[in-house]
């Protein structure tokens, strides 16, 4: 049986935490930042945990299942 390939787009965008959860970056922080408030840009800087409904599909893309 051949090896399972990881999705190269997914491996750039997601990372595993120590407890096995998947962390992701927030969207809307790459351009057109002049019209966004400081508070909004500061909140978008931090990582967040992936939603439970998307975990199985992302794990498949990362080759973790």
Coordinates of C-alpha atoms in Angstrom, one line a residue:
X1 CA 0.0 0.0 0.0
X2 CA 1.4 3.4 -0.9
X3 CA 2.3 6.1 1.6
X4 CA -0.3 8.6 2.5
X5 CA 0.5 12.1 1.3
X6 CA -0.1 15.2 3.4
X7 CA -1.8 18.2 1.9
X8 CA 1.0 20.8 1.5
X9 CA -1.4 23.7 2.0
X10 CA -2.7 22.2 5.2
X11 CA 0.8 21.6 6.7
X12 CA 1.6 25.3 6.2
X13 CA -1.6 26.5 7.9
X14 CA -2.2 24.2 10.8
X15 CA 0.0 23.0 13.7
X16 CA -0.6 20.5 16.6
X17 CA -0.4 21.5 20.2
X18 CA 1.1 19.4 22.9
X19 CA -2.4 18.1 23.9
X20 CA -3.2 17.0 20.4
X21 CA -5.5 19.9 19.4
X22 CA -5.0 21.7 16.1
X23 CA -4.2 25.4 16.2
X24 CA -4.7 27.9 13.4
X25 CA -4.2 31.5 12.6
X26 CA -6.9 34.0 12.2
X27 CA -8.0 35.3 8.8
X28 CA -8.1 39.0 7.7
X29 CA -4.6 40.0 9.0
X30 CA -2.7 40.0 5.8
X31 CA -3.7 43.2 3.9
X32 CA -6.0 46.3 4.0
X33 CA -5.0 46.9 7.6
X34 CA -5.5 50.7 7.6
X35 CA -9.2 50.5 8.0
X36 CA -9.1 48.0 10.8
X37 CA -8.9 49.1 14.4
X38 CA -5.9 48.5 16.6
X39 CA -8.0 46.3 18.8
X40 CA -9.2 44.1 15.9
X41 CA -5.6 43.7 14.6
X42 CA -4.3 42.8 18.0
X43 CA -7.0 40.1 18.5
X44 CA -6.3 38.6 15.0
X45 CA -2.6 38.2 16.0
X46 CA -3.2 35.3 18.4
X47 CA -3.7 31.7 17.4
X48 CA -6.9 29.9 18.1
X49 CA -8.0 26.3 18.4
X50 CA -9.7 24.7 15.4
X51 CA -13.4 24.1 15.7
X52 CA -14.5 20.5 16.5
X53 CA -16.5 20.2 13.3
X54 CA -13.4 20.7 11.1
X55 CA -10.9 18.5 13.1
X56 CA -11.5 15.3 11.2
X57 CA -11.1 16.8 7.8
X58 CA -7.9 18.6 8.8
X59 CA -6.4 15.5 10.4
X60 CA -7.1 13.6 7.2
X61 CA -5.2 16.4 5.2
X62 CA -2.3 16.2 7.7
X63 CA -2.1 12.4 7.5
X64 CA -2.9 11.9 11.2
X65 CA -5.6 9.3 10.8

